[in-house]
């Protein structure tokens, strides 16, 4: 049975291996390590089955100002589900559980650069990021979600930490 919980220290190797497998490369695993080293991880959730890590999602602190006021924002990146387990709802369950936890902790907004066929079902929208200056402004894949109504309204700017290597 698949269970979802906050990543435990002993699961890090499984998390990194899963990301290397799902993304067919090392970039995302390196980002996870860099974000952790820099103390920026806000939430890391793992989906496991029989102690095997089969899904993972990570959120990190992101500098976002809207109308010159800093808001509590996080970046969703990366997320991955084991290739043999995709399409079974595990990714969706990870996103939904995370959003509940983040809202309960007072996070106001989530930004993601990701699949336009996947994230809108959770409420992410490119319309909410059009006025946010930064490396991804104008991309359809750059989407935002408000956990506090109006959190992303107006003109804004976002700065990604060095861990993303932008
Ligand atoms: C994207 C990912 C996390 C989704 O996890 P999942 O457990 O398969 O997701 P779910 O089963 O909850 O939902 C599946 C839906 O996601 C969609 N989806 C999966 N990969 C997609 C992609 N590359 N582009 C667009 N949509 C995608 C599926 O088409 C499916 O849509 P449907 O429900 O309309 O048929 C998973 O496919 C994955 O790990 N992919 C490789 C790594 C990756 O791309 N990570 C995300 C970076 S933004």
Short mmCIF file of N, CA and C and ligand atoms in Angstrom, two decimals:
data_model
loop_
_atom_site.label_atom_id
_atom_site.label_comp_id
_atom_site.label_asym_id
_atom_site.label_seq_id
_atom_site.Cartn_x
_atom_site.Cartn_y
_atom_site.Cartn_z
N UNK A 1 0.84 -1.20 0.00
CA UNK A 1 0.00 0.00 0.00
C UNK A 1 0.88 1.26 0.00
N UNK A 2 0.50 2.25 -0.77
CA UNK A 2 1.31 3.46 -0.87
C UNK A 2 0.99 4.39 0.30
N UNK A 3 2.03 4.86 0.98
CA UNK A 3 1.79 5.83 2.04
C UNK A 3 2.59 7.10 1.75
N UNK A 4 2.06 8.21 2.21
CA UNK A 4 2.71 9.51 1.97
C UNK A 4 3.08 10.11 3.32
N UNK A 5 4.35 10.52 3.45
CA UNK A 5 4.77 11.12 4.72
C UNK A 5 5.94 12.06 4.48
N UNK A 6 6.24 12.85 5.49
CA UNK A 6 7.39 13.74 5.42
C UNK A 6 8.65 12.88 5.29
N UNK A 7 9.57 13.30 4.43
CA UNK A 7 10.80 12.54 4.21
C UNK A 7 11.55 12.34 5.53
N UNK A 8 11.98 11.13 5.77
CA UNK A 8 12.80 10.83 6.95
C UNK A 8 14.27 10.81 6.52
N UNK A 9 15.21 11.07 7.47
CA UNK A 9 16.62 11.12 7.11
C UNK A 9 17.10 9.88 6.34
N UNK A 10 16.64 8.71 6.72
CA UNK A 10 17.09 7.48 6.07
C UNK A 10 16.58 7.30 4.65
N UNK A 11 15.70 8.19 4.21
CA UNK A 11 15.13 8.03 2.86
C UNK A 11 15.84 8.85 1.80
N UNK A 12 16.86 9.62 2.19
CA UNK A 12 17.49 10.54 1.23
C UNK A 12 18.11 9.81 0.03
N UNK A 13 18.77 8.69 0.28
CA UNK A 13 19.36 7.97 -0.86
C UNK A 13 18.29 7.53 -1.84
N UNK A 14 17.18 7.05 -1.31
CA UNK A 14 16.07 6.62 -2.17
C UNK A 14 15.48 7.79 -2.94
N UNK A 15 15.40 8.94 -2.30
CA UNK A 15 14.87 10.14 -2.96
C UNK A 15 15.78 10.55 -4.12
N UNK A 16 17.08 10.55 -3.89
CA UNK A 16 18.02 10.96 -4.94
C UNK A 16 18.00 9.96 -6.09
N UNK A 17 17.96 8.67 -5.75
CA UNK A 17 17.94 7.63 -6.80
C UNK A 17 16.67 7.75 -7.64
N UNK A 18 15.55 7.99 -6.98
CA UNK A 18 14.28 8.14 -7.70
C UNK A 18 14.34 9.32 -8.67
N UNK A 19 14.88 10.43 -8.21
CA UNK A 19 14.96 11.62 -9.08
C UNK A 19 15.88 11.37 -10.27
N UNK A 20 16.99 10.68 -10.04
CA UNK A 20 17.90 10.38 -11.16
C UNK A 20 17.20 9.49 -12.19
N UNK A 21 16.42 8.56 -11.69
CA UNK A 21 15.71 7.63 -12.58
C UNK A 21 14.62 8.35 -13.37
N UNK A 22 13.78 9.08 -12.66
CA UNK A 22 12.62 9.71 -13.31
C UNK A 22 13.05 10.80 -14.29
N UNK A 23 14.14 11.52 -13.98
CA UNK A 23 14.58 12.61 -14.86
C UNK A 23 15.72 12.19 -15.79
N UNK A 24 16.13 10.92 -15.67
CA UNK A 24 17.20 10.39 -16.53
C UNK A 24 18.44 11.28 -16.51
N UNK A 25 18.83 11.67 -15.30
CA UNK A 25 20.03 12.51 -15.16
C UNK A 25 20.19 12.95 -13.72
N UNK A 26 21.23 13.73 -13.49
CA UNK A 26 21.61 14.07 -12.13
C UNK A 26 21.16 15.47 -11.69
N UNK A 27 20.64 16.28 -12.62
CA UNK A 27 20.39 17.70 -12.31
C UNK A 27 19.48 17.89 -11.10
N UNK A 28 18.36 17.17 -11.09
CA UNK A 28 17.38 17.39 -10.00
C UNK A 28 17.95 16.90 -8.67
N UNK A 29 18.68 15.78 -8.69
CA UNK A 29 19.29 15.29 -7.45
C UNK A 29 20.27 16.34 -6.90
N UNK A 30 21.01 16.97 -7.78
CA UNK A 30 21.94 18.02 -7.35
C UNK A 30 21.19 19.21 -6.76
N UNK A 31 20.08 19.57 -7.36
CA UNK A 31 19.29 20.69 -6.84
C UNK A 31 18.78 20.36 -5.43
N UNK A 32 18.32 19.14 -5.25
CA UNK A 32 17.83 18.73 -3.92
C UNK A 32 18.95 18.85 -2.89
N UNK A 33 20.13 18.39 -3.27
CA UNK A 33 21.26 18.44 -2.33
C UNK A 33 21.66 19.89 -2.03
N UNK A 34 21.64 20.73 -3.06
CA UNK A 34 22.04 22.13 -2.87
C UNK A 34 21.02 22.88 -2.01
N UNK A 35 19.73 22.65 -2.28
CA UNK A 35 18.69 23.31 -1.48
C UNK A 35 18.78 22.88 -0.02
N UNK A 36 19.08 21.61 0.19
CA UNK A 36 19.20 21.10 1.56
C UNK A 36 20.42 21.73 2.24
N UNK A 37 21.54 21.74 1.53
CA UNK A 37 22.78 22.33 2.08
C UNK A 37 22.56 23.80 2.44
N UNK A 38 21.79 24.51 1.63
CA UNK A 38 21.59 25.94 1.86
C UNK A 38 20.44 26.23 2.83
N UNK A 39 19.85 25.18 3.37
CA UNK A 39 18.81 25.37 4.39
C UNK A 39 17.51 25.94 3.85
N UNK A 40 17.19 25.66 2.61
CA UNK A 40 16.02 26.29 1.99
C UNK A 40 14.81 25.37 1.86
N UNK A 41 14.97 24.10 2.24
CA UNK A 41 13.86 23.17 2.07
C UNK A 41 12.75 23.48 3.08
N UNK A 42 11.55 23.65 2.57
CA UNK A 42 10.39 23.93 3.42
C UNK A 42 9.61 22.64 3.67
N UNK A 43 9.49 21.81 2.65
CA UNK A 43 8.74 20.56 2.79
C UNK A 43 9.25 19.54 1.76
N UNK A 44 9.48 18.33 2.23
CA UNK A 44 9.86 17.24 1.34
C UNK A 44 9.01 16.04 1.71
N UNK A 45 8.13 15.63 0.79
CA UNK A 45 7.22 14.51 1.05
C UNK A 45 7.61 13.32 0.18
N UNK A 46 7.45 12.14 0.76
CA UNK A 46 7.82 10.91 0.06
C UNK A 46 6.59 10.01 -0.02
N UNK A 47 6.39 9.39 -1.18
CA UNK A 47 5.41 8.31 -1.30
C UNK A 47 6.20 7.01 -1.27
N UNK A 48 5.83 6.11 -0.38
CA UNK A 48 6.59 4.86 -0.30
C UNK A 48 5.65 3.67 -0.32
N UNK A 49 6.21 2.58 -0.81
CA UNK A 49 5.48 1.32 -0.87
C UNK A 49 6.45 0.25 -0.37
N UNK A 50 6.11 -0.38 0.73
CA UNK A 50 7.00 -1.42 1.25
C UNK A 50 8.41 -0.87 1.49
N UNK A 51 8.49 0.34 2.04
CA UNK A 51 9.77 0.99 2.34
C UNK A 51 10.56 1.45 1.12
N UNK A 52 10.01 1.25 -0.07
CA UNK A 52 10.67 1.74 -1.29
C UNK A 52 10.14 3.14 -1.59
N UNK A 53 11.05 4.08 -1.89
CA UNK A 53 10.62 5.43 -2.27
C UNK A 53 10.14 5.39 -3.73
N UNK A 54 8.85 5.64 -3.94
CA UNK A 54 8.33 5.59 -5.32
C UNK A 54 7.82 6.96 -5.79
N UNK A 55 7.78 7.92 -4.88
CA UNK A 55 7.37 9.26 -5.28
C UNK A 55 7.98 10.29 -4.34
N UNK A 56 8.17 11.49 -4.86
CA UNK A 56 8.80 12.53 -4.05
C UNK A 56 8.40 13.90 -4.57
N UNK A 57 8.24 14.84 -3.63
CA UNK A 57 7.97 16.23 -4.01
C UNK A 57 8.67 17.14 -3.01
N UNK A 58 9.23 18.22 -3.51
CA UNK A 58 10.01 19.11 -2.62
C UNK A 58 9.64 20.57 -2.87
N UNK A 59 9.57 21.32 -1.78
CA UNK A 59 9.26 22.75 -1.84
C UNK A 59 10.38 23.51 -1.12
N UNK A 60 10.78 24.62 -1.70
CA UNK A 60 11.86 25.40 -1.08
C UNK A 60 11.47 26.87 -1.02
N UNK A 61 12.12 27.56 -0.08
CA UNK A 61 11.82 28.98 0.12
C UNK A 61 12.20 29.78 -1.12
N UNK A 62 11.34 30.69 -1.49
CA UNK A 62 11.57 31.50 -2.68
C UNK A 62 11.29 32.96 -2.33
N UNK A 63 12.21 33.84 -2.75
CA UNK A 63 12.00 35.27 -2.51
C UNK A 63 10.99 35.81 -3.52
N UNK A 64 9.84 36.22 -3.04
CA UNK A 64 8.83 36.81 -3.92
C UNK A 64 8.32 38.09 -3.27
N UNK A 65 8.31 39.16 -4.04
CA UNK A 65 7.69 40.41 -3.58
C UNK A 65 6.55 40.74 -4.51
N UNK A 66 5.40 41.06 -3.93
CA UNK A 66 4.27 41.52 -4.72
C UNK A 66 3.95 42.93 -4.26
N UNK A 67 3.87 43.84 -5.23
CA UNK A 67 3.65 45.25 -4.88
C UNK A 67 4.64 45.69 -3.79
N UNK A 68 5.88 45.27 -3.95
CA UNK A 68 7.01 45.64 -3.07
C UNK A 68 6.89 45.10 -1.65
N UNK A 69 6.01 44.12 -1.46
CA UNK A 69 5.87 43.51 -0.14
C UNK A 69 6.26 42.04 -0.25
N UNK A 70 7.17 41.60 0.63
CA UNK A 70 7.58 40.19 0.62
C UNK A 70 6.41 39.31 1.04
N UNK A 71 6.19 38.23 0.30
CA UNK A 71 5.16 37.27 0.70
C UNK A 71 5.83 35.93 1.02
N UNK A 72 5.11 35.08 1.74
CA UNK A 72 5.66 33.76 2.05
C UNK A 72 5.37 32.84 0.87
N UNK A 73 6.41 32.64 0.05
CA UNK A 73 6.24 31.84 -1.17
C UNK A 73 7.24 30.69 -1.19
N UNK A 74 6.85 29.65 -1.90
CA UNK A 74 7.75 28.51 -2.09
C UNK A 74 7.77 28.11 -3.56
N UNK A 75 8.89 27.48 -3.96
CA UNK A 75 8.99 26.88 -5.29
C UNK A 75 8.72 25.39 -5.15
N UNK A 76 7.91 24.86 -6.09
CA UNK A 76 7.70 23.41 -6.15
C UNK A 76 8.71 22.88 -7.16
N UNK A 77 9.71 22.15 -6.68
CA UNK A 77 10.72 21.56 -7.57
C UNK A 77 11.78 20.82 -6.75
N UNK A 78 12.13 19.64 -7.17
CA UNK A 78 11.47 18.88 -8.22
C UNK A 78 10.36 17.99 -7.65
N UNK A 79 9.63 17.33 -8.55
CA UNK A 79 8.78 16.23 -8.11
C UNK A 79 8.94 15.08 -9.08
N UNK A 80 8.82 13.88 -8.58
CA UNK A 80 9.05 12.70 -9.43
C UNK A 80 8.29 11.50 -8.89
N UNK A 81 7.82 10.68 -9.83
CA UNK A 81 7.21 9.39 -9.50
C UNK A 81 7.96 8.32 -10.29
N UNK A 82 8.20 7.19 -9.68
CA UNK A 82 8.92 6.10 -10.35
C UNK A 82 8.24 5.78 -11.69
N UNK A 83 9.01 5.63 -12.76
CA UNK A 83 8.43 5.40 -14.09
C UNK A 83 7.44 4.23 -14.13
N UNK A 84 7.66 3.19 -13.33
CA UNK A 84 6.73 2.04 -13.33
C UNK A 84 5.43 2.35 -12.60
N UNK A 85 5.41 3.47 -11.87
CA UNK A 85 4.25 3.76 -11.02
C UNK A 85 3.51 5.01 -11.47
N UNK A 86 3.91 5.59 -12.60
CA UNK A 86 3.26 6.83 -13.05
C UNK A 86 1.85 6.55 -13.56
N UNK A 87 1.02 7.57 -13.52
CA UNK A 87 -0.34 7.45 -14.05
C UNK A 87 -1.31 6.75 -13.12
N UNK A 88 -0.89 6.57 -11.85
CA UNK A 88 -1.77 5.88 -10.88
C UNK A 88 -2.29 6.84 -9.81
N UNK A 89 -2.02 8.12 -9.98
CA UNK A 89 -2.53 9.08 -9.01
C UNK A 89 -1.56 9.42 -7.88
N UNK A 90 -0.37 8.84 -7.91
CA UNK A 90 0.58 9.09 -6.82
C UNK A 90 1.07 10.54 -6.84
N UNK A 91 1.40 11.04 -8.03
CA UNK A 91 1.85 12.42 -8.16
C UNK A 91 0.78 13.38 -7.68
N UNK A 92 -0.45 13.14 -8.08
CA UNK A 92 -1.55 14.02 -7.66
C UNK A 92 -1.73 13.99 -6.15
N UNK A 93 -1.61 12.81 -5.57
CA UNK A 93 -1.77 12.70 -4.11
C UNK A 93 -0.66 13.48 -3.40
N UNK A 94 0.56 13.42 -3.94
CA UNK A 94 1.67 14.18 -3.34
C UNK A 94 1.41 15.68 -3.41
N UNK A 95 0.94 16.14 -4.55
CA UNK A 95 0.68 17.58 -4.69
C UNK A 95 -0.42 18.00 -3.73
N UNK A 96 -1.51 17.25 -3.69
CA UNK A 96 -2.65 17.68 -2.85
C UNK A 96 -2.29 17.67 -1.37
N UNK A 97 -1.59 16.63 -0.93
CA UNK A 97 -1.20 16.57 0.48
C UNK A 97 -0.28 17.75 0.82
N UNK A 98 0.66 18.03 -0.08
CA UNK A 98 1.61 19.13 0.16
C UNK A 98 0.88 20.46 0.29
N UNK A 99 -0.04 20.71 -0.62
CA UNK A 99 -0.73 22.01 -0.60
C UNK A 99 -1.50 22.20 0.70
N UNK A 100 -2.08 21.13 1.21
CA UNK A 100 -2.79 21.21 2.50
C UNK A 100 -1.80 21.57 3.61
N UNK A 101 -0.65 20.91 3.63
CA UNK A 101 0.35 21.15 4.68
C UNK A 101 0.91 22.56 4.58
N UNK A 102 1.20 23.00 3.37
CA UNK A 102 1.78 24.33 3.19
C UNK A 102 0.78 25.41 3.62
N UNK A 103 -0.48 25.23 3.25
CA UNK A 103 -1.50 26.21 3.64
C UNK A 103 -1.62 26.25 5.16
N UNK A 104 -1.55 25.09 5.78
CA UNK A 104 -1.67 25.04 7.25
C UNK A 104 -0.48 25.73 7.92
N UNK A 105 0.64 25.81 7.22
CA UNK A 105 1.82 26.48 7.78
C UNK A 105 1.94 27.94 7.36
N UNK A 106 0.91 28.46 6.74
CA UNK A 106 0.89 29.89 6.44
C UNK A 106 1.59 30.29 5.17
N UNK A 107 1.97 29.33 4.34
CA UNK A 107 2.55 29.68 3.04
C UNK A 107 1.45 30.31 2.19
N UNK A 108 1.81 31.42 1.52
CA UNK A 108 0.79 32.19 0.80
C UNK A 108 0.68 31.83 -0.68
N UNK A 109 1.80 31.38 -1.27
CA UNK A 109 1.77 31.11 -2.71
C UNK A 109 2.83 30.08 -3.07
N UNK A 110 2.53 29.33 -4.16
CA UNK A 110 3.47 28.32 -4.68
C UNK A 110 3.71 28.64 -6.14
N UNK A 111 4.99 28.61 -6.56
CA UNK A 111 5.34 28.80 -7.96
C UNK A 111 5.98 27.52 -8.48
N UNK A 112 5.69 27.20 -9.73
CA UNK A 112 6.26 26.00 -10.34
C UNK A 112 6.59 26.28 -11.81
N UNK A 113 7.61 25.64 -12.31
CA UNK A 113 7.87 25.61 -13.76
C UNK A 113 7.71 24.15 -14.14
N UNK A 114 6.63 23.83 -14.82
CA UNK A 114 6.37 22.41 -15.04
C UNK A 114 5.36 22.15 -16.13
N UNK A 115 4.90 20.89 -16.18
CA UNK A 115 4.03 20.45 -17.26
C UNK A 115 2.67 21.17 -17.22
N UNK A 116 2.34 21.81 -18.34
CA UNK A 116 1.07 22.56 -18.39
C UNK A 116 -0.13 21.60 -18.44
N UNK A 117 0.12 20.31 -18.71
CA UNK A 117 -0.96 19.33 -18.72
C UNK A 117 -1.19 18.70 -17.35
N UNK A 118 -0.38 19.06 -16.39
CA UNK A 118 -0.48 18.41 -15.08
C UNK A 118 -0.89 19.37 -13.96
N UNK A 119 -0.18 20.49 -13.82
CA UNK A 119 -0.38 21.34 -12.65
C UNK A 119 -1.69 22.13 -12.61
N UNK A 120 -2.27 22.54 -13.75
CA UNK A 120 -3.53 23.32 -13.66
C UNK A 120 -4.65 22.60 -12.92
N UNK A 121 -4.65 21.28 -12.92
CA UNK A 121 -5.74 20.56 -12.23
C UNK A 121 -5.77 20.82 -10.72
N UNK A 122 -4.63 21.32 -10.21
CA UNK A 122 -4.57 21.64 -8.78
C UNK A 122 -4.83 23.13 -8.51
N UNK A 123 -5.04 23.87 -9.59
CA UNK A 123 -5.30 25.30 -9.45
C UNK A 123 -4.15 26.18 -9.89
N UNK A 124 -3.03 25.58 -10.32
CA UNK A 124 -1.91 26.39 -10.82
C UNK A 124 -2.31 27.05 -12.14
N UNK A 125 -1.85 28.30 -12.30
CA UNK A 125 -2.22 29.02 -13.51
C UNK A 125 -1.10 29.97 -13.94
N UNK A 126 -0.85 29.98 -15.26
CA UNK A 126 0.17 30.91 -15.78
C UNK A 126 -0.31 32.35 -15.68
N UNK A 127 -1.64 32.54 -15.64
CA UNK A 127 -2.18 33.91 -15.55
C UNK A 127 -1.69 34.59 -14.26
N UNK A 128 -1.45 33.80 -13.23
CA UNK A 128 -1.04 34.38 -11.94
C UNK A 128 0.44 34.77 -11.90
N UNK A 129 1.20 34.38 -12.90
CA UNK A 129 2.64 34.71 -12.88
C UNK A 129 3.04 35.73 -13.95
N UNK A 130 2.09 36.13 -14.79
CA UNK A 130 2.45 36.99 -15.93
C UNK A 130 3.11 38.28 -15.49
N UNK A 131 2.73 38.75 -14.30
CA UNK A 131 3.28 40.05 -13.84
C UNK A 131 4.39 39.87 -12.82
N UNK A 132 4.95 38.66 -12.78
CA UNK A 132 6.04 38.42 -11.83
C UNK A 132 7.35 38.36 -12.61
N UNK A 133 8.17 39.40 -12.45
CA UNK A 133 9.45 39.45 -13.15
C UNK A 133 10.38 38.38 -12.58
N UNK A 134 11.24 37.86 -13.46
CA UNK A 134 12.16 36.81 -13.03
C UNK A 134 12.55 35.98 -14.23
N UNK A 135 13.29 34.90 -13.99
CA UNK A 135 13.86 34.14 -15.11
C UNK A 135 12.83 33.44 -15.99
N UNK A 136 11.60 33.27 -15.49
CA UNK A 136 10.62 32.49 -16.26
C UNK A 136 9.43 33.32 -16.72
N UNK A 137 9.49 34.63 -16.52
CA UNK A 137 8.33 35.46 -16.86
C UNK A 137 7.92 35.27 -18.31
N UNK A 138 6.62 35.07 -18.52
CA UNK A 138 6.10 34.93 -19.87
C UNK A 138 5.98 33.49 -20.34
N UNK A 139 6.60 32.55 -19.65
CA UNK A 139 6.50 31.15 -20.06
C UNK A 139 5.17 30.56 -19.60
N UNK A 140 4.52 29.79 -20.48
CA UNK A 140 3.27 29.11 -20.08
C UNK A 140 3.52 28.11 -18.96
N UNK A 141 4.74 27.55 -18.95
CA UNK A 141 5.08 26.53 -17.94
C UNK A 141 5.32 27.14 -16.55
N UNK A 142 5.43 28.47 -16.50
CA UNK A 142 5.65 29.16 -15.22
C UNK A 142 4.28 29.48 -14.62
N UNK A 143 3.93 28.72 -13.58
CA UNK A 143 2.57 28.80 -13.04
C UNK A 143 2.58 29.11 -11.54
N UNK A 144 1.52 29.74 -11.09
CA UNK A 144 1.41 30.07 -9.68
C UNK A 144 0.09 29.58 -9.11
N UNK A 145 0.09 29.41 -7.80
CA UNK A 145 -1.13 29.03 -7.09
C UNK A 145 -1.17 29.83 -5.79
N UNK A 146 -2.33 30.40 -5.52
CA UNK A 146 -2.48 31.18 -4.29
C UNK A 146 -3.07 30.31 -3.19
N UNK A 147 -2.39 30.26 -2.05
CA UNK A 147 -2.94 29.58 -0.87
C UNK A 147 -3.65 30.61 0.01
N UNK A 148 -3.32 31.87 -0.21
CA UNK A 148 -4.07 32.98 0.38
C UNK A 148 -4.63 33.78 -0.79
N UNK A 149 -5.93 33.94 -0.83
CA UNK A 149 -6.55 34.63 -1.96
C UNK A 149 -5.92 36.01 -2.15
N UNK A 150 -5.52 36.29 -3.39
CA UNK A 150 -4.95 37.60 -3.71
C UNK A 150 -3.45 37.70 -3.48
N UNK A 151 -2.84 36.63 -2.99
CA UNK A 151 -1.41 36.70 -2.64
C UNK A 151 -0.54 37.08 -3.84
N UNK A 152 -0.95 36.68 -5.05
CA UNK A 152 -0.13 36.95 -6.23
C UNK A 152 -0.70 38.07 -7.10
N UNK A 153 -1.56 38.88 -6.52
CA UNK A 153 -2.12 39.94 -7.37
C UNK A 153 -1.19 41.15 -7.42
N UNK A 154 -1.22 41.83 -8.55
CA UNK A 154 -0.38 43.01 -8.74
C UNK A 154 0.95 42.67 -9.42
N UNK A 155 1.86 43.64 -9.38
CA UNK A 155 3.18 43.47 -10.00
C UNK A 155 4.11 42.82 -8.99
N UNK A 156 4.96 41.93 -9.48
CA UNK A 156 5.87 41.28 -8.55
C UNK A 156 7.22 40.95 -9.14
N UNK A 157 8.05 40.40 -8.28
CA UNK A 157 9.37 39.94 -8.72
C UNK A 157 9.71 38.69 -7.92
N UNK A 158 10.40 37.74 -8.55
CA UNK A 158 10.85 36.58 -7.79
C UNK A 158 12.32 36.33 -8.09
N UNK A 159 13.04 35.89 -7.07
CA UNK A 159 14.47 35.59 -7.20
C UNK A 159 14.71 34.16 -6.75
N UNK A 160 15.24 33.35 -7.67
CA UNK A 160 15.52 31.95 -7.34
C UNK A 160 16.89 31.84 -6.69
N UNK A 161 17.03 30.96 -5.71
CA UNK A 161 18.32 30.81 -5.04
C UNK A 161 19.35 30.14 -5.94
N UNK A 162 20.62 30.29 -5.55
CA UNK A 162 21.73 29.76 -6.35
C UNK A 162 21.61 28.26 -6.60
N UNK A 163 20.96 27.55 -5.67
CA UNK A 163 20.84 26.10 -5.78
C UNK A 163 20.24 25.66 -7.12
N UNK A 164 19.41 26.51 -7.73
CA UNK A 164 18.79 26.13 -9.00
C UNK A 164 19.74 26.34 -10.19
N UNK A 165 20.86 27.00 -9.93
CA UNK A 165 21.87 27.15 -10.98
C UNK A 165 21.39 27.91 -12.20
N UNK A 166 20.53 28.91 -11.98
CA UNK A 166 19.97 29.65 -13.13
C UNK A 166 20.94 30.72 -13.63
C1 LIG B 1 4.84 14.35 -13.72
C2 LIG B 1 4.76 13.19 -12.71
C3 LIG B 1 5.34 13.61 -11.39
C4 LIG B 1 3.26 12.86 -12.51
O1 LIG B 1 3.15 11.80 -11.54
P1 LIG B 1 2.02 10.69 -11.71
O2 LIG B 1 1.98 9.87 -10.47
O3 LIG B 1 2.23 9.98 -12.99
O4 LIG B 1 0.73 11.60 -11.80
P2 LIG B 1 -0.80 11.19 -11.67
O5 LIG B 1 -0.97 9.72 -11.90
O6 LIG B 1 -1.34 11.76 -10.42
O7 LIG B 1 -1.42 12.03 -12.86
C5 LIG B 1 -1.12 11.62 -14.17
C6 LIG B 1 -1.40 12.76 -15.08
O8 LIG B 1 -0.21 13.54 -15.24
C7 LIG B 1 0.00 13.74 -16.61
N1 LIG B 1 1.40 13.84 -16.94
C8 LIG B 1 2.39 13.02 -16.56
N2 LIG B 1 3.53 13.40 -17.16
C9 LIG B 1 3.24 14.47 -17.92
C10 LIG B 1 3.99 15.29 -18.79
N3 LIG B 1 5.27 15.03 -19.05
N4 LIG B 1 3.35 16.32 -19.40
C11 LIG B 1 2.05 16.55 -19.18
N5 LIG B 1 1.28 15.79 -18.39
C12 LIG B 1 1.88 14.76 -17.77
C13 LIG B 1 -0.58 12.48 -17.24
O9 LIG B 1 -0.87 12.71 -18.60
C14 LIG B 1 -1.82 12.25 -16.44
O10 LIG B 1 -2.86 13.07 -16.93
P3 LIG B 1 -4.39 12.54 -17.01
O11 LIG B 1 -4.79 12.28 -15.57
O12 LIG B 1 -5.12 13.69 -17.61
O13 LIG B 1 -4.34 11.31 -17.82
C15 LIG B 1 5.47 11.93 -13.24
O14 LIG B 1 4.96 11.63 -14.49
C16 LIG B 1 6.98 12.04 -13.34
O15 LIG B 1 7.70 11.76 -12.39
N6 LIG B 1 7.49 12.40 -14.53
C17 LIG B 1 8.95 12.47 -14.75
C18 LIG B 1 9.58 13.58 -13.97
C19 LIG B 1 8.87 14.90 -14.18
O16 LIG B 1 8.60 15.29 -15.31
N7 LIG B 1 8.55 15.59 -13.05
C20 LIG B 1 7.77 16.81 -13.07
C21 LIG B 1 8.58 17.98 -13.45
S1 LIG B 1 7.52 19.40 -13.65
#
